[in-house]
PDB file of C-alpha atoms in Angstrom:
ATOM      1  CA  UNK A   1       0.000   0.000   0.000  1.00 31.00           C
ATOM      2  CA  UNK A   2       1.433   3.083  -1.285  1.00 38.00           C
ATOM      3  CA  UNK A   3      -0.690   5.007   1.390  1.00 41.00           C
ATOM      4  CA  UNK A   4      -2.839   8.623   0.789  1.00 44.00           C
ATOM      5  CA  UNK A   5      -0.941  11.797   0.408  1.00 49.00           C
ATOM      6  CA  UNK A   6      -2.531  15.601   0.346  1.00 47.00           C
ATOM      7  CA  UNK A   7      -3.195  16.725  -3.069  1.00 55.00           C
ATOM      8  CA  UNK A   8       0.472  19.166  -3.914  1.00 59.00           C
ATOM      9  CA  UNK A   9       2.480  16.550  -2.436  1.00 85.00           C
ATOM     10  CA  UNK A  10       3.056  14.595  -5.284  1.00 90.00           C
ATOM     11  CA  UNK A  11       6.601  15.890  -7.474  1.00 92.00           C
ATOM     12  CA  UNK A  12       6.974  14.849 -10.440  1.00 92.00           C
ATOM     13  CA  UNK A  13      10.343  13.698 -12.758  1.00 95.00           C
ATOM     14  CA  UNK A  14      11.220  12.443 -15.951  1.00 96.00           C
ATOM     15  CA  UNK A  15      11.171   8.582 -16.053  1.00 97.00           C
ATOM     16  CA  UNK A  16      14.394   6.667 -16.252  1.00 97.00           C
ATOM     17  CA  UNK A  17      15.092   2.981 -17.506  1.00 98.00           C
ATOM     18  CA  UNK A  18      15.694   2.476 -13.647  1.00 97.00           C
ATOM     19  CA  UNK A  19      11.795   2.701 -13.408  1.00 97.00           C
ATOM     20  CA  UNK A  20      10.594  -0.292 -15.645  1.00 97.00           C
ATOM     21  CA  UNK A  21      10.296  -2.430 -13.332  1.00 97.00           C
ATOM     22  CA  UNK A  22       8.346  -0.580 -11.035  1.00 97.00           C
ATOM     23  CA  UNK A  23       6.299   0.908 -13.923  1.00 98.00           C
ATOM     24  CA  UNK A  24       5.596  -2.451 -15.357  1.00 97.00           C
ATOM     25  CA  UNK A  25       4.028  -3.531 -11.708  1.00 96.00           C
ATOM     26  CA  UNK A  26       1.956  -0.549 -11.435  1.00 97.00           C
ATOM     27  CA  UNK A  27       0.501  -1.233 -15.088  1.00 97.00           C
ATOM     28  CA  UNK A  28      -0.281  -4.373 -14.877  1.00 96.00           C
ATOM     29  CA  UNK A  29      -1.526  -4.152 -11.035  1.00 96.00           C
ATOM     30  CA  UNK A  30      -3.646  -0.871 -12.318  1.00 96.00           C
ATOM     31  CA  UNK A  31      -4.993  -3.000 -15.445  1.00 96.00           C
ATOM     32  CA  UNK A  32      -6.059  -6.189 -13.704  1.00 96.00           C
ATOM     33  CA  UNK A  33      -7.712  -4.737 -10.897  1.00 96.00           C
ATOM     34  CA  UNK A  34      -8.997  -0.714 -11.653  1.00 96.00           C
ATOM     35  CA  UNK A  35     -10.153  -1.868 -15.244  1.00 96.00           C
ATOM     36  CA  UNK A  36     -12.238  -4.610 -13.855  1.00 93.00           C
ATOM     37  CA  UNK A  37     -15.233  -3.051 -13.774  1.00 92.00           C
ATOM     38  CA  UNK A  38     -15.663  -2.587 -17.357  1.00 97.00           C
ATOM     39  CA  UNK A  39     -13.418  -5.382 -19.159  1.00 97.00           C
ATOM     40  CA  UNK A  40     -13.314  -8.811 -18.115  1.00 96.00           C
ATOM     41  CA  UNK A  41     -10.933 -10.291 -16.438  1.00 96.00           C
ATOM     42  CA  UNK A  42      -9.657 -12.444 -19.828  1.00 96.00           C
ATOM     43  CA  UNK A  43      -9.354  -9.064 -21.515  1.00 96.00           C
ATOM     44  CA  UNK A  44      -7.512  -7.288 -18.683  1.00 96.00           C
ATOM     45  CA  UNK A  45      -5.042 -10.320 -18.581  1.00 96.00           C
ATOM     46  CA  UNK A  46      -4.615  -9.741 -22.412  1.00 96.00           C
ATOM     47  CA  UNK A  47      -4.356  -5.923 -22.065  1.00 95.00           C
ATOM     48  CA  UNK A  48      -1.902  -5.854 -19.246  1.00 95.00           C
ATOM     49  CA  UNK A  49       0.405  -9.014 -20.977  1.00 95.00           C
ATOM     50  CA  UNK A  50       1.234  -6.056 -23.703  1.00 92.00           C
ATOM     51  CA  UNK A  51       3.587  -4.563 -21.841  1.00 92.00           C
ATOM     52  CA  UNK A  52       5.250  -7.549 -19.995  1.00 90.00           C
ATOM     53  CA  UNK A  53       8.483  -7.199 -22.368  1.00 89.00           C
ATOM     54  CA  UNK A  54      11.246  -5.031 -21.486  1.00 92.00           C
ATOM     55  CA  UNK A  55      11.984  -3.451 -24.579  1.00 95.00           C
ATOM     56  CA  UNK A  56       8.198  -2.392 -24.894  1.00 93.00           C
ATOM     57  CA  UNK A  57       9.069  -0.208 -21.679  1.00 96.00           C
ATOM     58  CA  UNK A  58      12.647   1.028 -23.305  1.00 97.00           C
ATOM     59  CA  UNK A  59      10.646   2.083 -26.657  1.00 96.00           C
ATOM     60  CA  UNK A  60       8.292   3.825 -24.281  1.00 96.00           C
ATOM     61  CA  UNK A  61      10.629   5.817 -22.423  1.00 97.00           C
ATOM     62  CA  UNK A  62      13.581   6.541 -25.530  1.00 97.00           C
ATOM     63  CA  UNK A  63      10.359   7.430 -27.598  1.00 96.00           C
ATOM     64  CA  UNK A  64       7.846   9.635 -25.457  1.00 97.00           C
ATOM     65  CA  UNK A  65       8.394  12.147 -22.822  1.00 97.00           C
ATOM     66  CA  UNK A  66       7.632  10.173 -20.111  1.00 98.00           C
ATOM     67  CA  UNK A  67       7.072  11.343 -16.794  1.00 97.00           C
ATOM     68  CA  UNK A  68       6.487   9.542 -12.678  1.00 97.00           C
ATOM     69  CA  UNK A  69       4.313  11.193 -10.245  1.00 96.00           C
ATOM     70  CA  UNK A  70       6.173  10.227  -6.887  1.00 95.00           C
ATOM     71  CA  UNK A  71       4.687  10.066  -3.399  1.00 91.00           C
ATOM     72  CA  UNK A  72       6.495  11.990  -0.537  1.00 88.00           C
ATOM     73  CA  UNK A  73       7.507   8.316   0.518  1.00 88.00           C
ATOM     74  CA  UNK A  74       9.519   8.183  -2.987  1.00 91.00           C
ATOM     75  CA  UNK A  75       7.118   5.804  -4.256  1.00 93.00           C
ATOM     76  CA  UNK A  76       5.605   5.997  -7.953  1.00 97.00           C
ATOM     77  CA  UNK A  77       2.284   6.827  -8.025  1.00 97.00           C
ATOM     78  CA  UNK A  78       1.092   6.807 -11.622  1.00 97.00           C
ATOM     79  CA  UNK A  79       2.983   7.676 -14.686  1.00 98.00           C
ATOM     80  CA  UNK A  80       2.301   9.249 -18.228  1.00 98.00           C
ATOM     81  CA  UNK A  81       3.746   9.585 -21.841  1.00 98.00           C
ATOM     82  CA  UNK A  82       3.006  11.632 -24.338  1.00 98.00           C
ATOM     83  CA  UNK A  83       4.763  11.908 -28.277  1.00 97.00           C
ATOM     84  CA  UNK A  84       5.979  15.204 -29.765  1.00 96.00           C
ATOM     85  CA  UNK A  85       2.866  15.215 -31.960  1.00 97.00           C
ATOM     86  CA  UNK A  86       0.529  15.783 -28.621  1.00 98.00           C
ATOM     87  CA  UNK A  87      -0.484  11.565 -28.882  1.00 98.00           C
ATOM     88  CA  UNK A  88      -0.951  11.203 -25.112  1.00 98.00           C
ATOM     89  CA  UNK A  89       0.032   7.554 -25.100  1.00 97.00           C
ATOM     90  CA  UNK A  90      -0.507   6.285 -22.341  1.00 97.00           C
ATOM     91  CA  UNK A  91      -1.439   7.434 -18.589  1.00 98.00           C
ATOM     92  CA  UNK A  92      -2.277   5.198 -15.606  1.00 97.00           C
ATOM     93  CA  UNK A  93      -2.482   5.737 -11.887  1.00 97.00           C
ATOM     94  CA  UNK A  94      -1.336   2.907  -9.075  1.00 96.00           C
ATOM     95  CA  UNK A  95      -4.346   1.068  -7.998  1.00 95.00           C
ATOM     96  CA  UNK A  96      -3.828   2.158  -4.130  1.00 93.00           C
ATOM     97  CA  UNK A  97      -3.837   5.838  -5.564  1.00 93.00           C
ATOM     98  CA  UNK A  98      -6.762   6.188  -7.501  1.00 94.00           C
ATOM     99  CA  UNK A  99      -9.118   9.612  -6.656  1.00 92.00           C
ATOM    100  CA  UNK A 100      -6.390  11.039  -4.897  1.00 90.00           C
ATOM    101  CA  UNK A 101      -5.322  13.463  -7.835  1.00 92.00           C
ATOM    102  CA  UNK A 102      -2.631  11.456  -9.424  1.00 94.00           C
ATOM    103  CA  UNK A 103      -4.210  11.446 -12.829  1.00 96.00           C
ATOM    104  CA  UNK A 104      -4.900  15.343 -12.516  1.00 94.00           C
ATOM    105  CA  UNK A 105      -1.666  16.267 -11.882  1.00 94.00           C
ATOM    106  CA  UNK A 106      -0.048  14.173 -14.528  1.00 96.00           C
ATOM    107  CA  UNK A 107      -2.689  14.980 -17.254  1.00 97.00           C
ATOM    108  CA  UNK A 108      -1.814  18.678 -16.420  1.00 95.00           C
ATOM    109  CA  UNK A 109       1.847  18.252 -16.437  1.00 95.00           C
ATOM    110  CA  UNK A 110       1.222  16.688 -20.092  1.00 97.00           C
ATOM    111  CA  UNK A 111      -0.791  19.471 -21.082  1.00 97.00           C
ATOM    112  CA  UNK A 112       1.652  22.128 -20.085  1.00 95.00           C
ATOM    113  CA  UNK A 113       4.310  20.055 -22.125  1.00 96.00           C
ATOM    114  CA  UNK A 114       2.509  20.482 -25.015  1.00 97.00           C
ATOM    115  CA  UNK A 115       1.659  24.011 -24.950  1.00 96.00           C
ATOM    116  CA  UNK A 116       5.642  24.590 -24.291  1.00 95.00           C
ATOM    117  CA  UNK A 117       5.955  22.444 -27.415  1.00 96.00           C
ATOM    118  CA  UNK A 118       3.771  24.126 -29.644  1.00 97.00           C
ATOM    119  CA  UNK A 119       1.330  21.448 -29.549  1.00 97.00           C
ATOM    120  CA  UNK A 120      -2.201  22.616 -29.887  1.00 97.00           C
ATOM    121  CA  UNK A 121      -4.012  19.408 -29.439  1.00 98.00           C
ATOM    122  CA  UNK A 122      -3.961  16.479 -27.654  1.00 98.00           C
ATOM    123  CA  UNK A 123      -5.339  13.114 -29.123  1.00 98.00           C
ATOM    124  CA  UNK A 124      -5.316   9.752 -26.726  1.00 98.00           C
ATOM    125  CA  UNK A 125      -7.132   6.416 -26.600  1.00 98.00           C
ATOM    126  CA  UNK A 126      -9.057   6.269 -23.400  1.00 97.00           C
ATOM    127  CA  UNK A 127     -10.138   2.421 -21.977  1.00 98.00           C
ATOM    128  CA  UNK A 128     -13.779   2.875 -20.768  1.00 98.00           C
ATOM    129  CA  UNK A 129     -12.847   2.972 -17.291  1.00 97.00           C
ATOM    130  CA  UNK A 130     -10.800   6.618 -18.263  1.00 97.00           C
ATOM    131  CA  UNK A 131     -13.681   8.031 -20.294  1.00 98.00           C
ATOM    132  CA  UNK A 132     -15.264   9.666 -17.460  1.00 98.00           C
ATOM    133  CA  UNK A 133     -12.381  11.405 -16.013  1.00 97.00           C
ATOM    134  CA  UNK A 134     -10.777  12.490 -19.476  1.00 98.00           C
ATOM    135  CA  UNK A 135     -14.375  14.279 -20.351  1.00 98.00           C
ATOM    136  CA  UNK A 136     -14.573  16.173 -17.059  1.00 97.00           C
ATOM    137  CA  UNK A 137     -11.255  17.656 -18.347  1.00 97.00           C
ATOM    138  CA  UNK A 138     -12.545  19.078 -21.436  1.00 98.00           C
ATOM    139  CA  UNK A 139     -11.734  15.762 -23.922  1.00 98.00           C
ATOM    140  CA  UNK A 140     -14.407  15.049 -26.183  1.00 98.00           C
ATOM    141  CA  UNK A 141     -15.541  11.435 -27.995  1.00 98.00           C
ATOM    142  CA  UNK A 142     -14.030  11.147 -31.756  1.00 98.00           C
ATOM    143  CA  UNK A 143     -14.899   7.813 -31.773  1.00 98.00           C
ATOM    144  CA  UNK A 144     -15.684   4.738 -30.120  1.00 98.00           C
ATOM    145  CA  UNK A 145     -13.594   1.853 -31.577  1.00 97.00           C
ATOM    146  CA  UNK A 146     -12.541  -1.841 -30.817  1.00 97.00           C
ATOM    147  CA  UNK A 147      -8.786  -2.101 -30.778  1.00 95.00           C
ATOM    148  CA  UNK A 148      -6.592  -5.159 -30.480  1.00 94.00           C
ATOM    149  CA  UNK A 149      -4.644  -5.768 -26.877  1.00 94.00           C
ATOM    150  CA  UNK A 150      -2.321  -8.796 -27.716  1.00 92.00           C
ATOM    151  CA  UNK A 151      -4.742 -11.024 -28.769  1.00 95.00           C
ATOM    152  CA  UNK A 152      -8.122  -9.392 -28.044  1.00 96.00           C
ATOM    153  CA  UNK A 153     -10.323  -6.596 -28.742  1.00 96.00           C
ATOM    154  CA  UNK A 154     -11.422  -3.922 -27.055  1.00 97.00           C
ATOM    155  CA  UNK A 155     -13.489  -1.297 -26.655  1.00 97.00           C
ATOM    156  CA  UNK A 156     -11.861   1.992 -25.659  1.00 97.00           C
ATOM    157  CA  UNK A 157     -12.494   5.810 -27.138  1.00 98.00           C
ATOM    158  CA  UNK A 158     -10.272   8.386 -29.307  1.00 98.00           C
ATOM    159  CA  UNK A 159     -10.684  11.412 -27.572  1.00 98.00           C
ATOM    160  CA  UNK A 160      -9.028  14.865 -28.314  1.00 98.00           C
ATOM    161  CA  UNK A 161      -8.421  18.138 -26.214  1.00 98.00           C
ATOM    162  CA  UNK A 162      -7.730  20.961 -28.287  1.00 98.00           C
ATOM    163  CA  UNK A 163      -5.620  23.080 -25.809  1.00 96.00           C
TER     164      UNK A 163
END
């Protein structure tokens, strides 16, 4: 257990190859048990085996501007990534931190990356589970669209921000 922490708390750094392994935990902990009340469990197996391999994680991180939300304990909280072209990639919160802020204060550090980048729009694939948070945020529904896990399909949304 990771534990609560007061909202401004959190700091924030870029993430290093030092943090796969802890950032592979946290996805696949956050997938198989957050997730679970809109995907099975056979599909959140499937999602979260996507990112089992190492060099998924290194592609990630030499790729994306990837960044950790640490606790005050020097624990990571949730992370994010997000491509030069304002693709937020990926953004996921540690299942003992979820509605404590995490995902706010990550989802505005990525937004304030991209407006120092020039980036005036943000596009990202949000699971079902996401949706709700993303459009409280000001991200609207492009689509709804099944796309494949590892072997699986799933529902999940493009969404979009224009900043």
């Amino acid at each position: 257990m990771i534990g609560k922490f007061v909202n401004g708390s959190l700091s924030c750094r870029k993430a290093t190859h030092e943090d796969i392994p802890a950032l592979k935990d946290l996805f696949r902990e956050t997938v198989t048990t957050v997730n679970l009340g809109d995907y099975t469990c056979e599909e959140t197996a499937d999602w979260a085996s996507c990112m089992d391999g190492r060099a998924r994680w290194e592609e990630l991180l030499d790729g994306m501007h990837v960044v950790v939300a640490i606790t005050p304990s020097g624990r990571i909280a949730g992370y994010a990534a997000i491509n030069g072209e304002g693709y937020l990639h990926s953004m996921f919160v540690h299942k003992d931190c979820q509605g404590q802020g995490v995902a706010t204060f990550l989802l505005g550090i990525m937004e304030e990356y991209a407006k120092r980048n020039g980036i005036n729009e943000i596009t990202s694939e949000v699971s079902i589970t996401a949706r709700p948070f993303f459009e409280r945020r000001g991200y609207t529904v492009i689509a709804e669209q099944k796309v494949k896990a590892n072997k699986l399909y799933m529902t999940n949304y493009k969404m979009c921000k224009s900043l």
